[in-house]
Amino acid sequence: MKKKLFLMLALVCALSCLFILSVSANAVVSEKNIDESGDVFANYLGDYTIDNSSQNISSIDISYKTESGATKEGKLYFATNLWGSNRQIHSTYIPADFDMSQTVYMPDKIDINGDGSYSYNETIKGTQGDKNLYFKYSSYNEGVFSDTVDVKNQLVKLSYSKYLEYFGPAAYAKLALTTVTYNGKEAVEGTFFVSPRITSFHGGSFGGSANGNINGETGKFTRLVFEERTGSVNFDQYCFCRNVIEEVVFLRGTYNLRNDAIAYLWKEGTNTPCLKRVVVESGAVLSSTISWNVGTYDVVFIGDEANYSADEFSSCLVNATGNVSFEKICYVYGHTVENDNDCTTALACEDCGLVLEDAYDKHDEKVTIEYKDGYSSVGCRNVICARCDYAVSVEAPALFVCLGYSASESGSAGLILAYKVNHEAIENYKAETNSALEYGMFAVLKSNIGENGILNADGSENAGVIKADL
Protein backbone atom coordinates (compact mmCIF):
# COMPACT_ATOMS: atom_id res chain seq x y z
CA MET A 1 0.00 0.00 0.00
CA LYS A 2 1.27 3.45 -0.85
CA LYS A 3 1.56 6.11 1.80
CA LYS A 4 2.49 9.76 2.04
CA LEU A 5 5.93 10.59 3.36
CA PHE A 6 6.91 14.07 4.50
CA LEU A 7 10.65 14.60 4.19
CA MET A 8 12.62 17.43 5.73
CA LEU A 9 14.30 20.21 3.79
CA ALA A 10 17.89 20.87 4.73
CA LEU A 11 17.41 24.63 4.54
CA VAL A 12 14.23 25.06 6.52
CA CYS A 13 12.06 23.20 8.98
CA ALA A 14 9.56 21.00 7.22
CA LEU A 15 5.89 21.23 8.03
CA SER A 16 3.14 18.67 7.59
CA CYS A 17 -0.63 18.60 7.72
CA LEU A 18 -1.24 15.25 9.34
CA PHE A 19 -3.92 15.30 12.00
CA ILE A 20 -2.31 14.47 15.27
CA LEU A 21 -2.90 15.55 18.83
CA SER A 22 0.37 14.45 20.31
CA VAL A 23 2.75 17.15 19.17
CA SER A 24 6.47 16.89 19.88
CA ALA A 25 5.72 15.85 23.45
CA ASN A 26 3.95 13.20 25.48
CA ALA A 27 0.69 15.02 26.24
CA VAL A 28 -2.19 13.46 24.29
CA VAL A 29 -5.85 14.49 24.15
CA SER A 30 -8.12 11.56 24.99
CA GLU A 31 -10.16 10.05 22.17
CA LYS A 32 -13.19 10.67 24.42
CA ASN A 33 -12.76 14.40 23.68
CA ILE A 34 -12.23 14.17 19.92
CA ASP A 35 -15.30 13.88 17.70
CA GLU A 36 -15.60 12.27 14.28
CA SER A 37 -14.66 15.52 12.53
CA GLY A 38 -11.43 15.72 14.52
CA ASP A 39 -12.56 18.62 16.73
CA VAL A 40 -11.48 18.75 20.36
CA PHE A 41 -14.58 19.30 22.49
CA ALA A 42 -14.54 20.12 26.19
CA ASN A 43 -17.01 18.76 28.72
CA TYR A 44 -19.13 21.58 30.15
CA LEU A 45 -19.12 21.54 33.98
CA GLY A 46 -21.11 24.67 34.88
CA ASP A 47 -20.91 28.42 35.44
CA TYR A 48 -18.80 29.70 38.33
CA THR A 49 -17.19 32.94 39.46
CA ILE A 50 -13.51 33.03 38.51
CA ASP A 51 -11.39 36.17 38.79
CA ASN A 52 -14.46 38.08 40.09
CA SER A 53 -16.46 37.38 36.94
CA SER A 54 -18.78 34.66 35.68
CA GLN A 55 -16.97 31.97 33.70
CA ASN A 56 -18.02 28.76 31.96
CA ILE A 57 -15.87 25.90 33.29
CA SER A 58 -15.11 22.89 31.10
CA SER A 59 -12.49 20.16 30.86
CA ILE A 60 -10.78 17.72 28.51
CA ASP A 61 -9.13 14.43 29.47
CA ILE A 62 -5.46 13.98 28.63
CA SER A 63 -2.62 11.59 29.22
CA TYR A 64 0.62 13.36 29.98
CA LYS A 65 4.19 13.04 31.17
CA THR A 66 4.79 14.05 34.76
CA GLU A 67 7.81 15.95 36.01
CA SER A 68 9.25 12.63 37.18
CA GLY A 69 8.89 11.11 33.71
CA ALA A 70 5.89 8.87 34.42
CA THR A 71 2.82 8.72 32.17
CA LYS A 72 -0.44 9.67 33.85
CA GLU A 73 -4.09 10.42 33.13
CA GLY A 74 -5.47 13.84 34.06
CA LYS A 75 -7.56 16.83 33.01
CA LEU A 76 -7.06 20.28 31.56
CA TYR A 77 -9.69 22.77 32.77
CA PHE A 78 -10.72 25.97 31.00
CA ALA A 79 -12.56 29.10 32.04
CA THR A 80 -14.24 30.79 29.06
CA ASN A 81 -16.49 33.80 28.59
CA LEU A 82 -18.06 35.86 25.83
CA TRP A 83 -16.70 38.99 24.19
CA GLY A 84 -19.71 40.07 22.20
CA SER A 85 -20.75 36.82 20.52
CA ASN A 86 -17.21 35.42 20.52
CA ARG A 87 -16.31 32.75 23.07
CA GLN A 88 -12.79 33.29 24.34
CA ILE A 89 -10.34 31.56 26.65
CA HIS A 90 -9.81 33.31 29.98
CA SER A 91 -7.71 30.84 31.94
CA THR A 92 -6.30 27.34 31.67
CA TYR A 93 -5.63 24.96 34.57
CA ILE A 94 -2.93 22.29 34.23
CA PRO A 95 -2.24 19.29 36.53
CA ALA A 96 0.24 20.09 39.30
CA ASP A 97 2.81 17.51 38.15
CA PHE A 98 2.53 18.30 34.41
CA ASP A 99 5.92 18.49 32.65
CA MET A 100 5.83 21.98 31.10
CA SER A 101 7.93 20.94 28.12
CA GLN A 102 4.76 19.38 26.68
CA THR A 103 2.09 20.93 24.48
CA VAL A 104 -0.86 22.58 26.20
CA TYR A 105 -4.08 22.23 24.19
CA MET A 106 -7.07 24.52 23.90
CA PRO A 107 -10.48 23.01 23.09
CA ASP A 108 -12.20 23.81 19.81
CA LYS A 109 -15.73 23.93 21.21
CA ILE A 110 -17.97 23.42 24.27
CA ASP A 111 -21.61 22.26 24.19
CA ILE A 112 -22.77 24.68 26.89
CA ASN A 113 -26.52 24.49 26.19
CA GLY A 114 -26.37 20.68 25.98
CA ASP A 115 -28.29 20.34 22.71
CA GLY A 116 -25.65 18.14 21.07
CA SER A 117 -24.67 20.77 18.50
CA TYR A 118 -22.38 23.78 18.55
CA SER A 119 -23.53 27.30 17.81
CA TYR A 120 -21.18 30.11 16.89
CA ASN A 121 -20.78 31.22 20.52
CA GLU A 122 -19.91 27.67 21.64
CA THR A 123 -16.75 27.49 19.50
CA ILE A 124 -13.54 29.07 20.79
CA LYS A 125 -12.96 32.20 18.70
CA GLY A 126 -10.37 34.15 20.67
CA THR A 127 -8.17 34.73 23.69
CA GLN A 128 -9.01 37.31 26.33
CA GLY A 129 -5.68 39.06 26.00
CA ASP A 130 -3.44 40.03 28.89
CA LYS A 131 -5.97 38.40 31.25
CA ASN A 132 -5.11 35.02 29.74
CA LEU A 133 -3.93 33.00 32.73
CA TYR A 134 -2.23 29.62 33.11
CA PHE A 135 -2.18 27.83 36.45
CA LYS A 136 -1.15 24.47 37.80
CA TYR A 137 -3.67 22.99 40.23
CA SER A 138 -3.81 20.08 42.68
CA SER A 139 -7.56 19.37 42.65
CA TYR A 140 -10.84 20.74 41.35
CA ASN A 141 -14.30 20.79 42.96
CA GLU A 142 -17.36 22.82 41.90
CA GLY A 143 -15.48 25.76 40.41
CA VAL A 144 -12.71 25.78 43.02
CA PHE A 145 -9.10 24.93 42.13
CA SER A 146 -6.76 24.13 45.00
CA ASP A 147 -3.08 25.03 45.35
CA THR A 148 -2.93 27.08 42.14
CA VAL A 149 0.49 28.20 40.88
CA ASP A 150 0.97 30.74 38.06
CA VAL A 151 2.87 29.03 35.22
CA LYS A 152 2.12 31.44 32.37
CA ASN A 153 5.78 32.24 31.84
CA GLN A 154 6.57 28.50 31.67
CA LEU A 155 4.35 27.85 28.65
CA VAL A 156 6.58 26.73 25.75
CA LYS A 157 4.25 24.77 23.42
CA LEU A 158 0.68 25.67 22.55
CA SER A 159 -2.01 24.21 20.29
CA TYR A 160 -4.90 26.67 19.91
CA SER A 161 -8.49 26.17 18.72
CA LYS A 162 -8.87 25.48 15.00
CA TYR A 163 -11.75 28.02 15.07
CA LEU A 164 -9.72 30.80 16.67
CA GLU A 165 -10.08 34.13 14.84
CA TYR A 166 -8.09 36.55 16.97
CA PHE A 167 -5.40 36.77 19.63
CA GLY A 168 -6.20 39.32 22.33
CA PRO A 169 -3.90 42.20 23.30
CA ALA A 170 -0.68 41.04 24.96
CA ALA A 171 -2.19 37.55 25.30
CA TYR A 172 1.16 35.79 25.02
CA ALA A 173 3.62 38.62 25.53
CA LYS A 174 6.69 37.83 27.59
CA LEU A 175 6.13 34.07 27.29
CA ALA A 176 8.77 31.48 26.49
CA LEU A 177 6.78 29.99 23.58
CA THR A 178 8.96 28.07 21.15
CA THR A 179 6.29 26.17 19.21
CA VAL A 180 2.73 27.24 18.33
CA THR A 181 0.20 25.36 16.21
CA TYR A 182 -3.55 24.77 16.06
CA ASN A 183 -5.57 21.61 16.64
CA GLY A 184 -5.25 19.28 13.68
CA LYS A 185 -1.91 20.70 12.51
CA GLU A 186 1.24 18.88 13.53
CA ALA A 187 3.65 21.16 15.31
CA VAL A 188 7.18 21.85 14.13
CA GLU A 189 9.74 22.80 16.73
CA GLY A 190 10.55 26.52 16.57
CA THR A 191 7.64 27.36 14.23
CA PHE A 192 4.49 29.41 14.77
CA PHE A 193 1.63 28.39 12.45
CA VAL A 194 -0.97 31.10 11.82
CA SER A 195 -4.09 29.25 10.69
CA PRO A 196 -6.21 30.47 7.74
CA ARG A 197 -9.01 31.42 10.19
CA ILE A 198 -6.96 33.99 12.11
CA THR A 199 -8.04 37.49 11.09
CA SER A 200 -6.52 39.67 13.78
CA PHE A 201 -3.56 40.11 16.11
CA HIS A 202 -4.30 42.69 18.79
CA GLY A 203 -1.62 44.92 20.28
CA GLY A 204 1.44 43.10 21.56
CA SER A 205 -0.21 39.67 21.15
CA PHE A 206 3.10 37.86 20.93
CA GLY A 207 5.55 40.66 21.53
CA GLY A 208 6.84 43.24 23.94
CA SER A 209 6.70 47.01 23.83
CA ALA A 210 9.20 49.11 21.92
CA ASN A 211 10.83 50.53 25.04
CA GLY A 212 14.52 49.84 25.62
CA ASN A 213 17.20 48.91 23.15
CA ILE A 214 17.49 45.12 23.53
CA ASN A 215 15.09 42.22 23.14
CA GLY A 216 12.92 41.44 26.11
CA GLU A 217 11.49 38.19 27.46
CA THR A 218 9.27 37.34 24.49
CA GLY A 219 8.66 34.34 22.26
CA LYS A 220 11.46 31.97 21.30
CA PHE A 221 10.03 30.72 17.99
CA THR A 222 12.27 31.49 15.01
CA ARG A 223 9.82 30.92 12.14
CA LEU A 224 6.44 32.58 11.58
CA VAL A 225 4.21 30.98 8.91
CA PHE A 226 1.00 32.64 7.72
CA GLU A 227 -0.91 29.91 5.90
CA GLU A 228 -2.86 30.50 2.69
CA ARG A 229 -6.16 32.29 3.28
CA THR A 230 -9.04 33.75 1.33
CA GLY A 231 -9.48 36.73 3.66
CA SER A 232 -7.13 39.17 5.33
CA VAL A 233 -5.15 39.51 8.56
CA ASN A 234 -5.02 42.73 10.57
CA PHE A 235 -2.06 43.65 12.76
CA ASP A 236 -2.00 46.01 15.72
CA GLN A 237 1.05 47.69 17.22
CA TYR A 238 3.92 45.50 18.47
CA CYS A 239 2.07 42.20 17.90
CA PHE A 240 5.33 40.50 16.86
CA CYS A 241 7.91 42.73 18.44
CA ARG A 242 11.17 41.87 20.22
CA ASN A 243 11.11 38.28 19.06
CA VAL A 244 13.98 36.20 17.66
CA ILE A 245 12.22 35.46 14.35
CA GLU A 246 14.58 34.52 11.53
CA GLU A 247 12.02 33.81 8.79
CA VAL A 248 8.50 35.11 8.06
CA VAL A 249 6.35 33.27 5.48
CA PHE A 250 3.37 34.93 3.76
CA LEU A 251 1.36 32.53 1.63
CA ARG A 252 -1.59 33.67 -0.53
CA GLY A 253 -3.83 36.22 1.20
CA THR A 254 -4.01 39.86 2.23
CA TYR A 255 -1.90 41.16 5.11
CA ASN A 256 -2.73 44.57 6.54
CA LEU A 257 0.67 45.18 8.10
CA ARG A 258 2.01 48.21 9.89
CA ASN A 259 5.68 49.04 10.29
CA ASP A 260 5.65 48.44 14.05
CA ALA A 261 3.83 45.08 13.88
CA ILE A 262 6.75 42.82 12.94
CA ALA A 263 9.65 44.79 14.34
CA TYR A 264 12.66 44.78 16.65
CA LEU A 265 13.64 41.27 15.55
CA TRP A 266 16.95 40.92 17.33
CA LYS A 267 19.08 38.11 18.61
CA GLU A 268 18.15 37.39 22.20
CA GLY A 269 19.53 39.90 24.68
CA THR A 270 21.05 42.10 21.95
CA ASN A 271 20.14 44.74 19.39
CA THR A 272 21.70 42.68 16.56
CA PRO A 273 19.14 41.93 13.81
CA CYS A 274 18.27 38.25 13.37
CA LEU A 275 15.72 38.28 10.49
CA LYS A 276 17.23 36.36 7.56
CA ARG A 277 14.41 35.77 5.07
CA VAL A 278 10.95 36.95 4.11
CA VAL A 279 9.07 34.34 2.09
CA VAL A 280 6.22 35.48 -0.18
CA GLU A 281 3.98 33.41 -2.41
CA SER A 282 2.54 34.59 -5.68
CA GLY A 283 -0.85 36.01 -4.66
CA ALA A 284 0.26 37.39 -1.29
CA VAL A 285 -0.69 41.06 -0.84
CA LEU A 286 1.25 43.02 1.78
CA SER A 287 0.74 46.56 3.00
CA SER A 288 3.15 48.73 4.97
CA THR A 289 6.73 47.59 5.61
CA ILE A 290 8.90 45.08 7.39
CA SER A 291 11.74 47.45 8.06
CA TRP A 292 11.61 48.79 11.59
CA ASN A 293 14.70 47.58 13.40
CA VAL A 294 14.97 44.23 11.60
CA GLY A 295 18.12 44.76 9.53
CA THR A 296 18.27 43.43 5.96
CA TYR A 297 16.97 40.11 4.67
CA ASP A 298 16.76 37.97 1.56
CA VAL A 299 13.52 37.23 -0.29
CA VAL A 300 12.27 33.76 -1.18
CA PHE A 301 9.49 33.69 -3.80
CA ILE A 302 7.14 30.69 -3.85
CA GLY A 303 6.34 30.50 -7.54
CA ASP A 304 7.99 30.66 -10.93
CA GLU A 305 10.61 33.28 -11.66
CA ALA A 306 8.56 34.48 -14.63
CA ASN A 307 5.75 35.49 -12.24
CA TYR A 308 7.94 37.47 -9.87
CA SER A 309 7.94 41.24 -9.93
CA ALA A 310 10.20 43.09 -7.54
CA ASP A 311 7.92 46.11 -7.86
CA GLU A 312 5.00 44.12 -6.48
CA PHE A 313 6.68 43.79 -3.09
CA SER A 314 9.15 46.68 -3.13
CA SER A 315 6.93 49.02 -1.11
CA CYS A 316 6.72 46.48 1.70
CA LEU A 317 10.07 44.69 1.59
CA VAL A 318 12.13 47.87 1.59
CA ASN A 319 14.96 46.31 3.60
CA ALA A 320 15.44 43.38 1.23
CA THR A 321 19.03 42.73 0.18
CA GLY A 322 18.08 42.15 -3.46
CA ASN A 323 18.93 38.45 -3.20
CA VAL A 324 15.88 36.54 -4.46
CA SER A 325 15.53 32.77 -4.74
CA PHE A 326 12.65 30.89 -6.34
CA GLU A 327 11.11 27.84 -4.70
CA LYS A 328 8.10 25.54 -4.84
CA ILE A 329 5.61 25.20 -2.00
CA CYS A 330 7.66 22.29 -0.63
CA TYR A 331 10.12 24.91 0.63
CA VAL A 332 7.47 25.76 3.21
CA TYR A 333 5.88 22.40 3.89
CA GLY A 334 8.63 19.94 3.06
CA HIS A 335 8.89 17.51 0.16
CA THR A 336 5.88 15.30 -0.48
CA VAL A 337 6.63 11.88 -1.91
CA GLU A 338 4.35 9.08 -3.04
CA ASN A 339 6.19 6.04 -1.80
CA ASP A 340 5.40 2.73 -3.52
CA ASN A 341 7.82 0.92 -1.19
CA ASP A 342 9.75 -0.43 -4.18
CA CYS A 343 13.49 0.26 -4.02
CA THR A 344 13.85 -0.16 -7.80
CA THR A 345 11.89 3.07 -8.36
CA ALA A 346 13.19 6.51 -7.38
CA LEU A 347 11.50 8.73 -4.79
CA ALA A 348 10.88 12.22 -6.13
CA CYS A 349 9.03 15.23 -4.71
CA GLU A 350 5.61 15.66 -6.32
CA ASP A 351 5.87 19.44 -6.06
CA CYS A 352 9.37 20.21 -7.31
CA GLY A 353 10.52 16.93 -8.87
CA LEU A 354 13.67 16.72 -6.76
CA VAL A 355 14.90 13.12 -6.54
CA LEU A 356 15.28 12.42 -2.85
CA GLU A 357 16.26 8.76 -3.11
CA ASP A 358 17.78 7.07 -6.18
CA ALA A 359 16.48 3.77 -7.49
CA TYR A 360 18.50 0.57 -7.08
CA ASP A 361 19.19 -1.59 -10.13
CA LYS A 362 17.67 -4.64 -8.44
CA HIS A 363 16.18 -5.83 -5.18
CA ASP A 364 18.39 -7.01 -2.33
CA GLU A 365 16.83 -10.46 -2.33
CA LYS A 366 16.72 -12.77 0.64
CA VAL A 367 15.48 -16.29 -0.19
CA THR A 368 13.97 -18.97 2.01
CA ILE A 369 12.69 -22.35 0.77
CA GLU A 370 10.40 -24.43 2.94
CA TYR A 371 9.35 -28.07 2.55
CA LYS A 372 6.78 -28.33 5.32
CA ASP A 373 5.55 -31.74 4.12
CA GLY A 374 9.00 -33.18 3.42
CA TYR A 375 11.36 -33.12 0.45
CA SER A 376 9.17 -35.48 -1.54
CA SER A 377 6.36 -32.88 -1.64
CA VAL A 378 6.11 -29.51 -3.33
CA GLY A 379 7.56 -26.67 -1.21
CA CYS A 380 7.40 -22.86 -1.15
CA ARG A 381 10.12 -20.46 -2.33
CA ASN A 382 9.85 -17.05 -0.59
CA VAL A 383 11.76 -14.01 -1.84
CA ILE A 384 11.81 -10.71 0.09
CA CYS A 385 13.84 -7.53 -0.34
CA ALA A 386 15.92 -6.32 2.58
CA ARG A 387 15.33 -2.67 1.52
CA CYS A 388 11.65 -2.47 0.61
CA ASP A 389 8.30 -4.25 0.64
CA TYR A 390 8.98 -6.44 -2.40
CA ALA A 391 7.94 -10.04 -1.66
CA VAL A 392 6.98 -12.99 -3.85
CA SER A 393 6.20 -16.64 -3.13
CA VAL A 394 6.31 -19.37 -5.77
CA GLU A 395 6.13 -23.13 -5.78
CA ALA A 396 9.38 -24.98 -5.18
CA PRO A 397 9.60 -28.38 -6.93
CA ALA A 398 9.87 -31.56 -4.88
CA LEU A 399 13.46 -32.74 -4.49
CA PHE A 400 12.52 -36.43 -4.65
CA VAL A 401 9.60 -38.12 -6.38
CA CYS A 402 8.61 -41.68 -5.53
CA LEU A 403 7.97 -43.62 -8.73
CA GLY A 404 6.52 -46.62 -6.91
CA TYR A 405 7.60 -50.09 -5.79
CA SER A 406 7.29 -53.64 -6.92
CA ALA A 407 7.27 -56.79 -4.80
CA SER A 408 7.29 -60.43 -5.76
CA GLU A 409 3.86 -62.08 -5.81
CA SER A 410 5.44 -65.50 -5.21
CA GLY A 411 6.27 -64.68 -1.61
CA SER A 412 10.02 -64.20 -2.05
CA ALA A 413 11.81 -61.35 -0.27
CA GLY A 414 12.51 -59.35 -3.42
CA LEU A 415 11.46 -55.65 -3.47
CA ILE A 416 12.13 -52.88 -5.99
CA LEU A 417 11.70 -49.22 -4.95
CA ALA A 418 12.20 -46.37 -7.46
CA TYR A 419 12.78 -42.66 -6.81
CA LYS A 420 13.41 -39.79 -9.19
CA VAL A 421 16.00 -37.29 -7.92
CA ASN A 422 15.64 -33.64 -9.06
CA HIS A 423 19.33 -32.71 -9.14
CA GLU A 424 18.74 -29.16 -10.39
CA ALA A 425 16.23 -28.40 -7.61
CA ILE A 426 18.64 -29.77 -5.00
CA GLU A 427 21.52 -27.61 -6.22
CA ASN A 428 19.27 -24.52 -6.27
CA TYR A 429 18.07 -25.28 -2.73
CA LYS A 430 21.63 -25.63 -1.45
CA ALA A 431 22.85 -22.47 -3.20
CA GLU A 432 19.94 -20.19 -2.28
CA THR A 433 19.61 -21.28 1.35
CA ASN A 434 23.30 -21.92 1.98
CA SER A 435 22.30 -25.33 3.35
CA ALA A 436 24.01 -28.71 3.15
CA LEU A 437 21.89 -31.58 1.87
CA GLU A 438 22.95 -35.21 1.38
CA TYR A 439 20.87 -38.09 0.14
CA GLY A 440 21.41 -41.79 -0.37
CA MET A 441 20.33 -45.23 0.91
CA PHE A 442 20.59 -47.18 4.10
CA ALA A 443 19.80 -50.74 5.12
CA VAL A 444 19.39 -52.33 8.54
CA LEU A 445 17.93 -55.44 9.99
CA LYS A 446 14.89 -54.77 12.13
CA SER A 447 16.58 -56.59 14.98
CA ASN A 448 19.55 -54.17 14.80
CA ILE A 449 17.60 -50.94 15.16
CA GLY A 450 17.68 -50.91 18.95
CA GLU A 451 17.07 -47.87 21.19
CA ASN A 452 19.29 -45.46 19.22
CA GLY A 453 17.33 -45.69 15.98
CA ILE A 454 18.95 -45.70 12.56
CA LEU A 455 20.75 -42.37 12.10
CA ASN A 456 22.21 -39.88 14.54
CA ALA A 457 21.31 -36.16 14.51
CA ASP A 458 24.46 -35.40 12.46
CA GLY A 459 23.46 -37.94 9.80
CA SER A 460 25.94 -40.62 10.80
CA GLU A 461 24.70 -44.18 11.03
CA ASN A 462 24.35 -46.21 14.20
CA ALA A 463 25.89 -49.66 14.67
CA GLY A 464 24.44 -52.31 12.40
CA VAL A 465 23.32 -49.81 9.76
CA ILE A 466 24.65 -49.78 6.19
CA LYS A 467 24.59 -46.27 4.68
CA ALA A 468 25.64 -45.12 1.22
CA ASP A 469 25.59 -41.57 -0.17
CA LEU A 470 24.48 -41.15 -3.78
PDB file of N, CA and C in Angstrom, residues 366-370 380-384 391-394:
ATOM      1  N   LYS A 366      16.466 -11.768  -0.356  1.00  0.00           N
ATOM      2  CA  LYS A 366      16.724 -12.774   0.644  1.00  0.00           C
ATOM      3  C   LYS A 366      15.742 -13.918   0.394  1.00  0.00           C
ATOM      4  N   VAL A 367      16.295 -15.163   0.237  1.00  0.00           N
ATOM      5  CA  VAL A 367      15.480 -16.295  -0.193  1.00  0.00           C
ATOM      6  C   VAL A 367      15.388 -17.328   0.923  1.00  0.00           C
ATOM      7  N   THR A 368      14.178 -17.814   1.139  1.00  0.00           N
ATOM      8  CA  THR A 368      13.974 -18.973   2.006  1.00  0.00           C
ATOM      9  C   THR A 368      13.147 -19.992   1.230  1.00  0.00           C
ATOM     10  N   ILE A 369      13.457 -21.274   1.414  1.00  0.00           N
ATOM     11  CA  ILE A 369      12.693 -22.346   0.771  1.00  0.00           C
ATOM     12  C   ILE A 369      12.247 -23.308   1.863  1.00  0.00           C
ATOM     13  N   GLU A 370      10.970 -23.577   1.899  1.00  0.00           N
ATOM     14  CA  GLU A 370      10.403 -24.426   2.943  1.00  0.00           C
ATOM     15  C   GLU A 370       9.750 -25.659   2.323  1.00  0.00           C
ATOM     16  N   CYS A 380       7.689 -24.268  -0.872  1.00  0.00           N
ATOM     17  CA  CYS A 380       7.399 -22.860  -1.147  1.00  0.00           C
ATOM     18  C   CYS A 380       8.702 -22.074  -1.139  1.00  0.00           C
ATOM     19  N   ARG A 381       8.935 -21.314  -2.218  1.00  0.00           N
ATOM     20  CA  ARG A 381      10.121 -20.462  -2.334  1.00  0.00           C
ATOM     21  C   ARG A 381       9.696 -19.012  -2.087  1.00  0.00           C
ATOM     22  N   ASN A 382      10.206 -18.416  -0.986  1.00  0.00           N
ATOM     23  CA  ASN A 382       9.846 -17.049  -0.591  1.00  0.00           C
ATOM     24  C   ASN A 382      11.017 -16.116  -0.855  1.00  0.00           C
ATOM     25  N   VAL A 383      10.737 -15.004  -1.530  1.00  0.00           N
ATOM     26  CA  VAL A 383      11.762 -14.005  -1.838  1.00  0.00           C
ATOM     27  C   VAL A 383      11.301 -12.664  -1.283  1.00  0.00           C
ATOM     28  N   ILE A 384      12.096 -12.045  -0.412  1.00  0.00           N
ATOM     29  CA  ILE A 384      11.807 -10.709   0.094  1.00  0.00           C
ATOM     30  C   ILE A 384      13.014  -9.820  -0.155  1.00  0.00           C
ATOM     31  N   ALA A 391       8.019  -8.668  -2.161  1.00  0.00           N
ATOM     32  CA  ALA A 391       7.942 -10.039  -1.655  1.00  0.00           C
ATOM     33  C   ALA A 391       7.147 -10.895  -2.639  1.00  0.00           C
ATOM     34  N   VAL A 392       7.688 -12.050  -2.986  1.00  0.00           N
ATOM     35  CA  VAL A 392       6.980 -12.994  -3.854  1.00  0.00           C
ATOM     36  C   VAL A 392       7.142 -14.404  -3.287  1.00  0.00           C
ATOM     37  N   SER A 393       6.151 -15.229  -3.534  1.00  0.00           N
ATOM     38  CA  SER A 393       6.203 -16.636  -3.128  1.00  0.00           C
ATOM     39  C   SER A 393       5.779 -17.482  -4.323  1.00  0.00           C
ATOM     40  N   VAL A 394       6.611 -18.474  -4.656  1.00  0.00           N
ATOM     41  CA  VAL A 394       6.308 -19.370  -5.770  1.00  0.00           C
ATOM     42  C   VAL A 394       6.521 -20.810  -5.313  1.00  0.00           C
TER      43      VAL A 394
END
